[in-house]
Tab-separated table of C-alpha atoms in Angstrom:
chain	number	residue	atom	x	y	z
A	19	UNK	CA	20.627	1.459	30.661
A	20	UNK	CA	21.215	2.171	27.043
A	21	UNK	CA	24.334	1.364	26.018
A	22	UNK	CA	26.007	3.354	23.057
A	23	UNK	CA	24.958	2.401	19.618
A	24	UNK	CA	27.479	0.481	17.172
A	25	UNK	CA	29.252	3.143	14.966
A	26	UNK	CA	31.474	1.328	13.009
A	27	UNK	CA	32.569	3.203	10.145
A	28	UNK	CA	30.984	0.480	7.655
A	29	UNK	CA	27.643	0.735	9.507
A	30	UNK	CA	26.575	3.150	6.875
A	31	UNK	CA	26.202	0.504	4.308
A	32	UNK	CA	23.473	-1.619	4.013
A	33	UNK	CA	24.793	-5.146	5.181
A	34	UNK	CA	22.633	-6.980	2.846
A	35	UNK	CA	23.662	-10.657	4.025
A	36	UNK	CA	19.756	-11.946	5.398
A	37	UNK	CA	17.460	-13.396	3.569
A	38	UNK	CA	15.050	-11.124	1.873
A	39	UNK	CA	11.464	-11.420	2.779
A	40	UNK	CA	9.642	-14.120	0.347
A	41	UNK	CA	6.687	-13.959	1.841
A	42	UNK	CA	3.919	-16.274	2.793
A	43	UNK	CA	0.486	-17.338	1.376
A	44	UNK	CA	-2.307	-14.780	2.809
A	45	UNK	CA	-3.150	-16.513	6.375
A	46	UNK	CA	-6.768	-14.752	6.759
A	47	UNK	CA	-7.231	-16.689	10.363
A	48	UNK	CA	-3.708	-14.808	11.651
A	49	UNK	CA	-4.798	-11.383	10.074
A	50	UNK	CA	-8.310	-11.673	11.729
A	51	UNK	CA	-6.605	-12.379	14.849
A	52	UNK	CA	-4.559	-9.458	15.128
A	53	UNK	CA	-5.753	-6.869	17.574
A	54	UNK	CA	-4.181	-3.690	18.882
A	55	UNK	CA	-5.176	-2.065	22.862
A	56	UNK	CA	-4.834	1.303	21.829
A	57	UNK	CA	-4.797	2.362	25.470
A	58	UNK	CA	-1.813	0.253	26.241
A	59	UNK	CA	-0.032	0.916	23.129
A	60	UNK	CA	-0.502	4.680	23.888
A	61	UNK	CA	0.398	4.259	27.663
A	62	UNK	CA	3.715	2.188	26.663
A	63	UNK	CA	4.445	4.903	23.855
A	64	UNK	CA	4.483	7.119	26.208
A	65	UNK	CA	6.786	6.231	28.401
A	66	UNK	CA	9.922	6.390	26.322
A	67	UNK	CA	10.229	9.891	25.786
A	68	UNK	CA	10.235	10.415	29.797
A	69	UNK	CA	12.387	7.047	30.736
A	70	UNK	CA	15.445	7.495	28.117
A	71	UNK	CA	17.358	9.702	28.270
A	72	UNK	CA	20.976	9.869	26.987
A	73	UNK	CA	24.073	12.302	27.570
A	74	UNK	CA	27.425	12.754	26.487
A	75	UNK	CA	29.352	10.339	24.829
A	76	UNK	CA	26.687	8.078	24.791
A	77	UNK	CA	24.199	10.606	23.002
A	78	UNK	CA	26.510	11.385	20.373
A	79	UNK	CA	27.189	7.978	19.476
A	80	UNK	CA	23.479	7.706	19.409
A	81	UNK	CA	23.542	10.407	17.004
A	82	UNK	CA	25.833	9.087	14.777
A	83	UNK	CA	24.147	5.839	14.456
A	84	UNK	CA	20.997	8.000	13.721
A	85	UNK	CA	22.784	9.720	10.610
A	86	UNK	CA	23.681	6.367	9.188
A	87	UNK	CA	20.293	4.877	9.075
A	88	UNK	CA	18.530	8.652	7.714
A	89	UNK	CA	16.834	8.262	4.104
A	90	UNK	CA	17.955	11.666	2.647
A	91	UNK	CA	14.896	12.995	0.967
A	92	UNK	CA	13.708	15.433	-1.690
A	93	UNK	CA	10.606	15.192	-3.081
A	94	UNK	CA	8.875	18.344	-3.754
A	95	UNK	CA	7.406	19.770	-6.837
A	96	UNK	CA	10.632	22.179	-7.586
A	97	UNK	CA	12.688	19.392	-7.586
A	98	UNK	CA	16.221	20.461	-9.959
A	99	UNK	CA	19.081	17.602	-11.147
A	100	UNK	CA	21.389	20.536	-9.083
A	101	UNK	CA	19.242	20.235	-6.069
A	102	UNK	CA	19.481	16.330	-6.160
A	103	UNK	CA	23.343	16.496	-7.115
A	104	UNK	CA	23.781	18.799	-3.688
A	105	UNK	CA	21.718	16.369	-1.668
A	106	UNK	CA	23.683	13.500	-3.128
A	107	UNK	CA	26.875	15.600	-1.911
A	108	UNK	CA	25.440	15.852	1.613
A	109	UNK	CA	24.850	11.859	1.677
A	110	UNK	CA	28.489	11.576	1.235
A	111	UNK	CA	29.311	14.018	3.984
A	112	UNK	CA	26.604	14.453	6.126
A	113	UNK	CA	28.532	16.166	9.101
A	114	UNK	CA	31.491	18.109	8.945
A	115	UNK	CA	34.279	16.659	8.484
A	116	UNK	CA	35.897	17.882	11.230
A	117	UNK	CA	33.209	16.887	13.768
A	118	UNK	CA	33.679	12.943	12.628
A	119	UNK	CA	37.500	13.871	12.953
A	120	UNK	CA	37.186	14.675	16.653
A	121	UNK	CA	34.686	11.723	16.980
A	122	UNK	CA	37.310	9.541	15.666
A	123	UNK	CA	34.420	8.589	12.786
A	124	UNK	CA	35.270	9.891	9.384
A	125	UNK	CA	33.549	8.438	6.053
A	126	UNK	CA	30.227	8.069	7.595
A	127	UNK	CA	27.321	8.625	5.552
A	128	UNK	CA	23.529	8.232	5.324
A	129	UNK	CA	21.780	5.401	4.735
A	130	UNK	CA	20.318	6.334	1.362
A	131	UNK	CA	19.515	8.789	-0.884
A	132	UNK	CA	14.969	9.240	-1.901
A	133	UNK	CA	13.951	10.939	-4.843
A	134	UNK	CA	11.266	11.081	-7.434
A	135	UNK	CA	11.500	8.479	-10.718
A	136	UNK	CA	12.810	11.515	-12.567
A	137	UNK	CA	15.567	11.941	-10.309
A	138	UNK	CA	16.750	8.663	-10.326
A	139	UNK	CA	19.383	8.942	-12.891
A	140	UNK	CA	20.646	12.383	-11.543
A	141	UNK	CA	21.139	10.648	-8.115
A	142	UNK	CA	22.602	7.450	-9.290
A	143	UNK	CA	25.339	9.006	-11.133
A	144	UNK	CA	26.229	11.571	-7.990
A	145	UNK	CA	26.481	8.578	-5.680
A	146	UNK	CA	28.724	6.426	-8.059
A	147	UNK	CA	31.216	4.740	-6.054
A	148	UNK	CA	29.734	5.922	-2.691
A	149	UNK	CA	27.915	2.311	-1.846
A	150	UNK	CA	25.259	4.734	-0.870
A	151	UNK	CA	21.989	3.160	-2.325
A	152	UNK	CA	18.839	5.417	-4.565
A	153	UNK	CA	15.571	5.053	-3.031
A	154	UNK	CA	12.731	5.926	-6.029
A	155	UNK	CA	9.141	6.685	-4.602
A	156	UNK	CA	6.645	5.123	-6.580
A	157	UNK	CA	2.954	4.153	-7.824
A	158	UNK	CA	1.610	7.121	-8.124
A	159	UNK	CA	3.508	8.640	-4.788
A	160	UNK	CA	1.918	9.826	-2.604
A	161	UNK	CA	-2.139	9.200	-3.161
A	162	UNK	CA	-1.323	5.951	-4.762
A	163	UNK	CA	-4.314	6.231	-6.946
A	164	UNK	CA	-2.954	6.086	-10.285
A	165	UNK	CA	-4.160	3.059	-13.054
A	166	UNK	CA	-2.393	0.310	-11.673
A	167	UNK	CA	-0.860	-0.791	-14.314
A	168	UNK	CA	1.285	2.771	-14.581
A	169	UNK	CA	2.077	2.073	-11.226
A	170	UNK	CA	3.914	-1.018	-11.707
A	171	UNK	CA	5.456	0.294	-14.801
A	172	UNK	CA	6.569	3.253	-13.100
A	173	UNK	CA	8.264	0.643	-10.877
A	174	UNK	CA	9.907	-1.332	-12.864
A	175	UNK	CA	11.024	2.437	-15.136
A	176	UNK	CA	12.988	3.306	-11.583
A	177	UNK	CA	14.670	-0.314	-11.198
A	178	UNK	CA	15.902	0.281	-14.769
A	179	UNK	CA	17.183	3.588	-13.978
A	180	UNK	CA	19.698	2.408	-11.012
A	181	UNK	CA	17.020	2.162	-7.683
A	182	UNK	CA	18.153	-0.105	-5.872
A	183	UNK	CA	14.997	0.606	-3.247
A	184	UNK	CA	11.829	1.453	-4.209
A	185	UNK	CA	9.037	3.122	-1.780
A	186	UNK	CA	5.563	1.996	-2.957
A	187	UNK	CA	2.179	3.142	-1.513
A	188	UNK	CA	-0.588	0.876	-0.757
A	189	UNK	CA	-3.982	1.585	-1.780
A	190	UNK	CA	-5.850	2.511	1.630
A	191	UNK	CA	-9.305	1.444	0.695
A	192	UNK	CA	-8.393	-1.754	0.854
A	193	UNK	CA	-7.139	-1.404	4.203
A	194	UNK	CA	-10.167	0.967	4.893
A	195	UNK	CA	-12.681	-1.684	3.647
A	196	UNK	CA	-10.735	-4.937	5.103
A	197	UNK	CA	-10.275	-6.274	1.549
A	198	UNK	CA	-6.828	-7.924	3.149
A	199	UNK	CA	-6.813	-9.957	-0.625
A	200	UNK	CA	-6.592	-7.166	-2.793
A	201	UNK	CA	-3.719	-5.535	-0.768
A	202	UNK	CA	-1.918	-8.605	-0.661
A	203	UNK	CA	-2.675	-9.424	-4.442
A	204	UNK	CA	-1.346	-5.634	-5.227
A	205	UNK	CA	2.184	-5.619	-2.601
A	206	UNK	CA	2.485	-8.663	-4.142
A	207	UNK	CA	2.681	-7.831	-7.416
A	208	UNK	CA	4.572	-4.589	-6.736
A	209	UNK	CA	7.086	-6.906	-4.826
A	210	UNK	CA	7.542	-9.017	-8.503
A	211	UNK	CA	7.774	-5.668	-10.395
A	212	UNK	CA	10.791	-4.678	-8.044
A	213	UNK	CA	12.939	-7.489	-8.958
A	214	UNK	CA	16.395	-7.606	-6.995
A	215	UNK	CA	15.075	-3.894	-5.783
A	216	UNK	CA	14.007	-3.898	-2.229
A	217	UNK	CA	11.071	-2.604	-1.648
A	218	UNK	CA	8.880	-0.383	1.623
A	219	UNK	CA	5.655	-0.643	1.575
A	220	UNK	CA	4.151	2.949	2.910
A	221	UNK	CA	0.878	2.613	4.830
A	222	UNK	CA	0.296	5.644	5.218
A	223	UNK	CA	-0.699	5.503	9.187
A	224	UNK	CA	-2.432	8.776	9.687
A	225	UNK	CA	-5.383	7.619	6.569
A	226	UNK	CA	-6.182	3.961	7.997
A	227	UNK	CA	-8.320	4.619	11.164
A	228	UNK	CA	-7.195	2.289	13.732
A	229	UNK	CA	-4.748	0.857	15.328
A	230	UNK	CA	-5.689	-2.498	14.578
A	231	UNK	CA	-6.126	-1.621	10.912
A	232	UNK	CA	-2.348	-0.437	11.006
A	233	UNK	CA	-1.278	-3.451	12.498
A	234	UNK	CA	-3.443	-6.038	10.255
A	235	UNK	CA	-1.993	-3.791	6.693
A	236	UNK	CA	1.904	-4.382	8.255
A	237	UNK	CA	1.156	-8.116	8.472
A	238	UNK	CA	-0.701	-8.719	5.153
A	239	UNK	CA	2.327	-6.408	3.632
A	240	UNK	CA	4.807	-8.756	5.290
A	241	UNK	CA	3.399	-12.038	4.087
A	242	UNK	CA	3.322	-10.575	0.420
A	243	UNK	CA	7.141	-10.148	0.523
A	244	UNK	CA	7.262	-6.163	1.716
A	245	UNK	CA	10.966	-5.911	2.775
A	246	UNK	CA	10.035	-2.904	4.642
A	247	UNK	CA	7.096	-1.520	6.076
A	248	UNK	CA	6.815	2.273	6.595
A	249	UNK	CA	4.596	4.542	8.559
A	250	UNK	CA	3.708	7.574	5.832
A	251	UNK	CA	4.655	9.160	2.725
A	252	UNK	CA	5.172	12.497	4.623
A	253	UNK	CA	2.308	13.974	2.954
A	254	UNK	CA	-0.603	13.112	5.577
A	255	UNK	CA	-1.704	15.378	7.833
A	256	UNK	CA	-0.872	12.872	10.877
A	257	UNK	CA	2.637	10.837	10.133
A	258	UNK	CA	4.951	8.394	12.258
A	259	UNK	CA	4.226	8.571	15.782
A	260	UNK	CA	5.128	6.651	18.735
A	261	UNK	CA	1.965	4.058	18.834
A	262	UNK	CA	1.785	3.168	15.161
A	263	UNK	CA	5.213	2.805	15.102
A	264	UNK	CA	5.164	0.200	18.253
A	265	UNK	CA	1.994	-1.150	16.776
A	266	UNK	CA	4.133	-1.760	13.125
A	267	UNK	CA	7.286	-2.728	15.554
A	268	UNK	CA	5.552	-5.311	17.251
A	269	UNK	CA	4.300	-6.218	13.769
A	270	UNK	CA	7.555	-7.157	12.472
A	271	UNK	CA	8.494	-8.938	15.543
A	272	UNK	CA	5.596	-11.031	15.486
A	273	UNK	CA	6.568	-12.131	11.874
A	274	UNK	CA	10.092	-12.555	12.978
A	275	UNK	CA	8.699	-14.986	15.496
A	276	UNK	CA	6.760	-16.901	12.811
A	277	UNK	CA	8.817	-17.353	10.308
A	278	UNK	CA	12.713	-16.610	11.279
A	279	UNK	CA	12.219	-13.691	8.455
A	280	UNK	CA	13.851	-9.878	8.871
A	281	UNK	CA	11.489	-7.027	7.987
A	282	UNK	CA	13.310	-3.509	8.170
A	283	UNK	CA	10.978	-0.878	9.686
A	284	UNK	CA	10.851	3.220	8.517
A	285	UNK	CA	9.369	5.642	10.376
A	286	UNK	CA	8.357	8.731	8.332
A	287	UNK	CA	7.625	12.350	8.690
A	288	UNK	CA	7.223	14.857	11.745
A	289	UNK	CA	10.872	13.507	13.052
A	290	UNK	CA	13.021	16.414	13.114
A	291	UNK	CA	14.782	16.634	16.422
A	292	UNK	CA	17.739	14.848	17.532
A	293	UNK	CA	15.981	13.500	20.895
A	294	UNK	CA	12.886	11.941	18.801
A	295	UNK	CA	15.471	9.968	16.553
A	296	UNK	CA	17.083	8.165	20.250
A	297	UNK	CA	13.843	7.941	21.251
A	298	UNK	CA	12.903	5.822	18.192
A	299	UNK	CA	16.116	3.784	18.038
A	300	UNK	CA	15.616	3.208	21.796
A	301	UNK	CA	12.126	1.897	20.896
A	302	UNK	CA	13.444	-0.482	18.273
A	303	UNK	CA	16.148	-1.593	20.561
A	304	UNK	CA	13.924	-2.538	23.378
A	305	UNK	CA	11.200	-4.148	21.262
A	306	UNK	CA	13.465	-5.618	18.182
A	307	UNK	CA	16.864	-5.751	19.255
A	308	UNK	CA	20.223	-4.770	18.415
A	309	UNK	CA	20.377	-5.816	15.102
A	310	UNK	CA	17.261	-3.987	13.772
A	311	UNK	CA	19.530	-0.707	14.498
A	312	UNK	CA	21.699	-1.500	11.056
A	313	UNK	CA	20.719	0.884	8.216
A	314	UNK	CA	19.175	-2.015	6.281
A	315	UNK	CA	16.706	-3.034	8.545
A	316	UNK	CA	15.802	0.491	10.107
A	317	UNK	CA	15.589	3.980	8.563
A	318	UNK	CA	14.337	7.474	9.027
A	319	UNK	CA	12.235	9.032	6.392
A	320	UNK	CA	13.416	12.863	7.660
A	321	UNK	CA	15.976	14.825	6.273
A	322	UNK	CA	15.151	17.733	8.393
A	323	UNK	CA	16.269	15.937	10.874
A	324	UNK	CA	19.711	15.533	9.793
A	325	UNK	CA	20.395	19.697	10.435
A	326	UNK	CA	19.443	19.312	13.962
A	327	UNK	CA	21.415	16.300	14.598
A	328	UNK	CA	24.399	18.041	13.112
A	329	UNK	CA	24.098	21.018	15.543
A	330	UNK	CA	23.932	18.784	18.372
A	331	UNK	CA	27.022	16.831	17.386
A	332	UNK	CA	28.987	20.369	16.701
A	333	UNK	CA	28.050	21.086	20.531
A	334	UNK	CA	29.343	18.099	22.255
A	335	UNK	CA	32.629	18.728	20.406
A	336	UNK	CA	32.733	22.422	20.582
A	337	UNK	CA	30.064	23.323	23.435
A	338	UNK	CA	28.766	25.601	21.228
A	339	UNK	CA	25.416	25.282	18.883
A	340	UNK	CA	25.875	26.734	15.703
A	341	UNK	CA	22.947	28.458	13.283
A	342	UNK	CA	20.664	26.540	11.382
A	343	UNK	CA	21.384	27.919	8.267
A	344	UNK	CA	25.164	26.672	8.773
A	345	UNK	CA	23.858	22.990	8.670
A	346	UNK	CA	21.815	22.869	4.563
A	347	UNK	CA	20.332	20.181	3.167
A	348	UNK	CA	22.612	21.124	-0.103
């Protein structure tokens, strides 16, 4: 059985005491090896909606874990400084106060803040003080098809504005034509730009094909140094689901296995209800372990999902759900 989730109130905070990701020289025998059974992948992926299951106490703590480890995201065209300044607000106090109050939890908070490179500052300077870290999506977010050389300078523009993560998108032809070199030359390279930065590597799932091309592109991202690897930009038309994200899970593990190395894993896009968010921590849980379920090795690339989390929270206190429009983004 699933036992509650750690919700310490500094679990919020990135505990950045591993050793980042170096990376490895490109092994072309261990990508060519890799293989994915889509059939039992899909079979195993679904089983975890049905088998866990979670109630009470145990949900909410669940819950709360899942706020902690939620990349708060805007990134549309309309984007304002207020708008960022609001969501920067709402990373500091993600769930009313009084809720954490009668959870005995106050000062939570999510696990970062994503915006665009123009944002950057804007967010930086709301979230002074808050130990909450600015995620910057970059390279030419989210087609990734930019000159290259803007894309790396667009990089190393949001490390000099105050990112602290950056989310970089690999080009998918290389994945698409099995050119495993170029990707690993280019996430290499991105890596360098980043610096002290950490940096996710976005595969963009839902564009690749296969299974087995997912899994090959999360191990060629790991060995050039990706300290995350992360299912979409949110922009596909197909985003995280259960198999890729056990087929990029089992990934990381493998790797772990290899080489004693960490690699954090975010899933991204189409999570938006409470119960998909324990689903997914269950699933890192039971094929990672307990320490992947610390914000900086695992986040969720959904801020939509924070609303619905929020009502559920408000009804194991109160026993009453509350409107959506009581629970904004800003």
């Amino acid at each position: 059985m699933l036992q509650p989730a750690t919700t310490s109130q500094d679990a919020h905070l990135p505990q950045l005491t591993l050793t980042r990701n170096p990376g490895m020289d490109l092994d072309m025998n261990w990508v060519r090896a890799v293989q994915a059974n889509t059939s039992a992948i899909e079979r195993r992926a679904a089983t975890l909606p049905a088998r866990r299951s979670v109630k009470k106490d145990y949900q909410a703590a669940w819950l709360l874990k899942a706020v902690t480890c939620i990349d708060l995201t805007t990134l549309s065209g309309d984007d304002t400084a207020a708008r960022v300044r609001r969501l920067c607000a709402k990373a500091r106090q993600p769930v009313n106060a009084q809720v954490l109050a009668a959870l005995d939890m106050p000062g939570i908070t999510t696990g970062a803040v994503c915006v665009y490179h123009e944002m950057v500052e804007t967010a930086v300077a709301a979230l002074e003080g808050s130990g909450i870290p600015v995620a910057a999506v970059s390279t030419g977010f989210p087609a990734g098809l930019s000159p290259f050389d803007l894309r790396i300078e667009e990089i190393r523009r949001s490390v000099a504005a105050g990112a602290s993560e950056i989310d970089i998108v690999i080009s998918r032809r290389h994945v698409l034509e099995g050119n495993w070199q170029a990707l690993y030359n280019e996430m290499r390279e991105m890596r360098t730009a980043c610096g002290e930065a950490h940096v996710k590597a976005i595969l963009a799932t839902g564009e690749l094909g296969t299974l087995r091309n997912v899994a090959r592109a999360s191990l060629v991202c790991m060995m050039a140094g990706a300290d995350f690897i992360k299912t979409s930009t949110g922009k596909e038309s197909v985003n995280a689901t259960l198999p890729v994200s056990l087929t990029m899970i089992r990934a990381i593990r493998d790797y772990h296995t290899a080489t004693g190395i960490h690699v954090g894993y975010k899933p991204a896009g189409g999570i938006s209800k409470a119960k998909d968010a324990i689903t997914y921590l269950a699933l890192i849980k039971e094929e990672l372990g307990a320490r992947w379920l610390q914000p900086d090795l695992f986040r969720f690339g959904a801020s939509s999902l924070l609303g619905d989390i929020e009502r559920q929270l408000e009804h194991h206190v109160t026993g009453n759900y509350s409107a959506t429009h009581r629970h904004p983004m800003g």
